[in-house]
Coordinates of C-alpha atoms in Angstrom, one line a residue:
F271 CA -50.2 -6.2 17.7
R272 CA -48.3 -3.9 15.6
R273 CA -45.8 -6.5 14.8
V274 CA -48.5 -8.7 12.9
L275 CA -50.8 -5.9 10.9
F276 CA -47.3 -4.2 9.5
R277 CA -45.8 -7.2 9.3
S278 CA -49.1 -7.9 6.8
F279 CA -48.1 -5.3 4.7
T280 CA -44.9 -6.7 3.1
K281 CA -46.3 -8.4 0.7
N282 CA -47.8 -5.6 -1.1
K283 CA -47.0 -4.3 -4.3
I284 CA -49.0 -0.8 -3.4
T285 CA -46.3 1.4 -5.4
G286 CA -46.1 5.7 -5.0
E287 CA -47.9 8.1 -2.4
S288 CA -50.7 5.3 -2.1
A289 CA -47.7 2.8 -0.1
Y290 CA -47.8 5.8 2.9
I291 CA -49.5 5.3 6.0
Y292 CA -50.1 8.4 8.0
G293 CA -50.9 9.5 11.7
R294 CA -54.0 11.0 12.3
K295 CA -54.2 13.8 14.4
S296 CA -56.2 15.1 17.2
D297 CA -59.4 16.0 14.9
G298 CA -58.8 12.8 12.6
S299 CA -57.0 14.4 10.0
I300 CA -53.9 13.5 8.0
D301 CA -50.7 14.2 9.7
Y302 CA -48.3 14.3 6.9
T303 CA -45.3 14.5 9.5
V304 CA -45.7 11.5 11.5
L305 CA -45.1 8.8 9.1
D306 CA -46.6 5.2 10.8
S307 CA -46.7 2.2 8.6
F308 CA -44.8 1.0 4.4
A309 CA -47.1 -0.6 2.6
G310 CA -45.4 -0.9 -0.7
A311 CA -42.3 -3.9 -0.8
S312 CA -41.4 -5.0 -3.8
A313 CA -38.9 -1.7 -3.8
T314 CA -35.1 -2.3 -3.6
G315 CA -34.9 1.2 -1.6
T316 CA -37.2 3.9 0.2
T317 CA -38.0 7.2 -0.4
I318 CA -39.5 8.8 3.2
P319 CA -41.0 12.1 2.2
S320 CA -39.9 15.0 2.9
S321 CA -42.7 15.9 5.1
V322 CA -42.0 12.9 8.1
E323 CA -40.7 14.2 11.3
T324 CA -41.2 10.7 12.7
I325 CA -41.0 7.1 11.7
N326 CA -43.0 5.4 14.4
S327 CA -42.6 1.8 15.7
Y328 CA -42.2 -0.7 13.2
C329 CA -42.7 1.3 10.2
Y330 CA -40.2 -0.7 7.8
Y331 CA -40.1 -3.6 9.5
T332 CA -39.2 -6.8 7.8
I333 CA -39.4 -4.9 4.7
P334 CA -36.2 -5.8 2.5
Y335 CA -34.3 -2.4 2.3
R336 CA -31.2 -2.1 0.3
E337 CA -30.9 1.5 0.5
V338 CA -32.6 4.1 3.2
E339 CA -31.4 7.5 3.3
I340 CA -33.1 9.4 6.1
P341 CA -33.9 12.6 5.1
S342 CA -33.3 15.8 7.0
S343 CA -37.3 16.1 8.1
V344 CA -36.8 13.2 10.0
K345 CA -36.1 13.8 14.0
Y346 CA -36.9 10.8 15.2
I347 CA -36.9 7.2 14.4
N348 CA -38.9 5.1 17.0
S349 CA -38.1 1.3 18.1
G350 CA -37.5 -1.0 15.3
A351 CA -38.7 1.0 12.3
F352 CA -35.5 -1.0 10.5
N353 CA -35.2 -4.2 12.4
S354 CA -34.7 -6.6 9.6
S355 CA -34.8 -4.9 7.0
E356 CA -32.1 -6.4 5.3
I357 CA -30.4 -2.4 4.7
T358 CA -26.2 -2.5 3.1
N359 CA -25.9 1.3 2.7
L360 CA -27.7 3.8 5.4
K361 CA -27.2 7.3 5.3
L362 CA -29.0 9.1 8.5
N363 CA -29.3 13.4 7.1
E364 CA -28.0 16.4 10.0
G365 CA -31.5 17.0 11.6
L366 CA -32.2 14.0 13.3
K367 CA -32.3 13.8 17.0
L368 CA -33.4 9.7 18.6
I369 CA -32.2 6.4 17.3
N370 CA -34.3 4.0 19.5
S371 CA -33.9 0.3 20.7
N372 CA -33.5 -1.8 17.6
T373 CA -34.1 0.9 14.8
F374 CA -32.2 -0.8 12.6
A375 CA -31.0 -4.2 14.5
N376 CA -30.4 -7.3 12.6
N377 CA -30.0 -5.8 9.5
K378 CA -26.7 -5.7 7.0
F379 CA -24.7 -2.7 6.6
T380 CA -20.7 -1.9 7.8
T381 CA -20.2 1.7 8.1
L382 CA -22.3 4.2 9.5
T383 CA -21.6 8.1 10.3
I384 CA -24.1 9.5 13.1
P385 CA -24.9 13.2 12.2
S386 CA -24.0 16.0 14.4
T387 CA -27.7 17.0 15.4
V388 CA -28.1 13.0 17.5
T389 CA -29.1 14.1 21.0
N390 CA -29.7 9.8 21.7
I391 CA -29.5 6.6 20.5
I392 CA -31.1 3.4 22.9
D393 CA -29.2 1.0 24.3
G394 CA -29.9 -2.1 21.5
A395 CA -30.4 0.4 18.1
F396 CA -28.2 -1.8 16.2
N397 CA -28.6 -5.1 18.2
G398 CA -28.0 -8.5 15.9
T399 CA -25.8 -5.5 13.2
T400 CA -23.2 -8.3 12.9
T401 CA -21.6 -7.1 10.0
L402 CA -21.5 -3.2 11.3
T403 CA -18.0 -2.7 12.0
T404 CA -16.9 1.2 11.8
I405 CA -19.3 3.8 13.3
N406 CA -18.2 7.7 13.2
I407 CA -20.0 10.0 15.0
N408 CA -19.3 13.8 14.3
K409 CA -19.7 14.1 18.5
P410 CA -17.1 14.6 21.0
N411 CA -16.3 11.3 22.5
G412 CA -18.6 10.2 24.7
S413 CA -20.7 12.5 24.3
I414 CA -24.0 9.9 23.7
T415 CA -24.1 7.6 26.2
G416 CA -24.2 3.9 25.9
S417 CA -21.7 2.6 22.7
P418 CA -21.9 0.7 20.7
W419 CA -25.4 0.7 21.4
G420 CA -25.2 -2.9 20.6
A421 CA -23.4 -3.4 17.5
T422 CA -20.6 -5.7 19.5
K423 CA -18.2 -5.4 16.3
A424 CA -18.1 -2.1 15.9
Q425 CA -15.5 0.7 16.3
I426 CA -17.0 4.3 17.3
N427 CA -14.8 6.6 15.5
W428 CA -15.4 10.1 18.3
T429 CA -14.7 13.1 15.1
G430 CA -16.5 16.0 16.6
T431 CA -14.7 18.9 19.0
N432 CA -15.3 19.5 22.4

């Protein structure tokens, strides 16, 4: 159901803040820390609001973006959030803790730097991103298990110290 729902937004031309669909708190009020979906699809890049701490599953699924920067406020990116989004330039900032499975699957970026705050990358996070040849991680060698996390052509460069 979630995939069908989020795919329905890929033809929208909603702009600005109106394009963000946020989570809800238990009392029904808007939870601006959880980004559930994005209903705008006409831009080449996206600016994720600084209030967001979690990007939910399939939030940007198949929405074509060339450039994505994950702000330091984001701690968790859930499964498939940017799957098949045609990303060619991806920047992850310090603060991020989790990259879930298929989060950046089937994209087009060639290099990626994983910030030192990341503690877990779930297997398959980069499945099908065959252009990804270099992953730089500011952590000690092997401190995040499961490399290369589906990036079968990537060389992993551990740049952190013990």
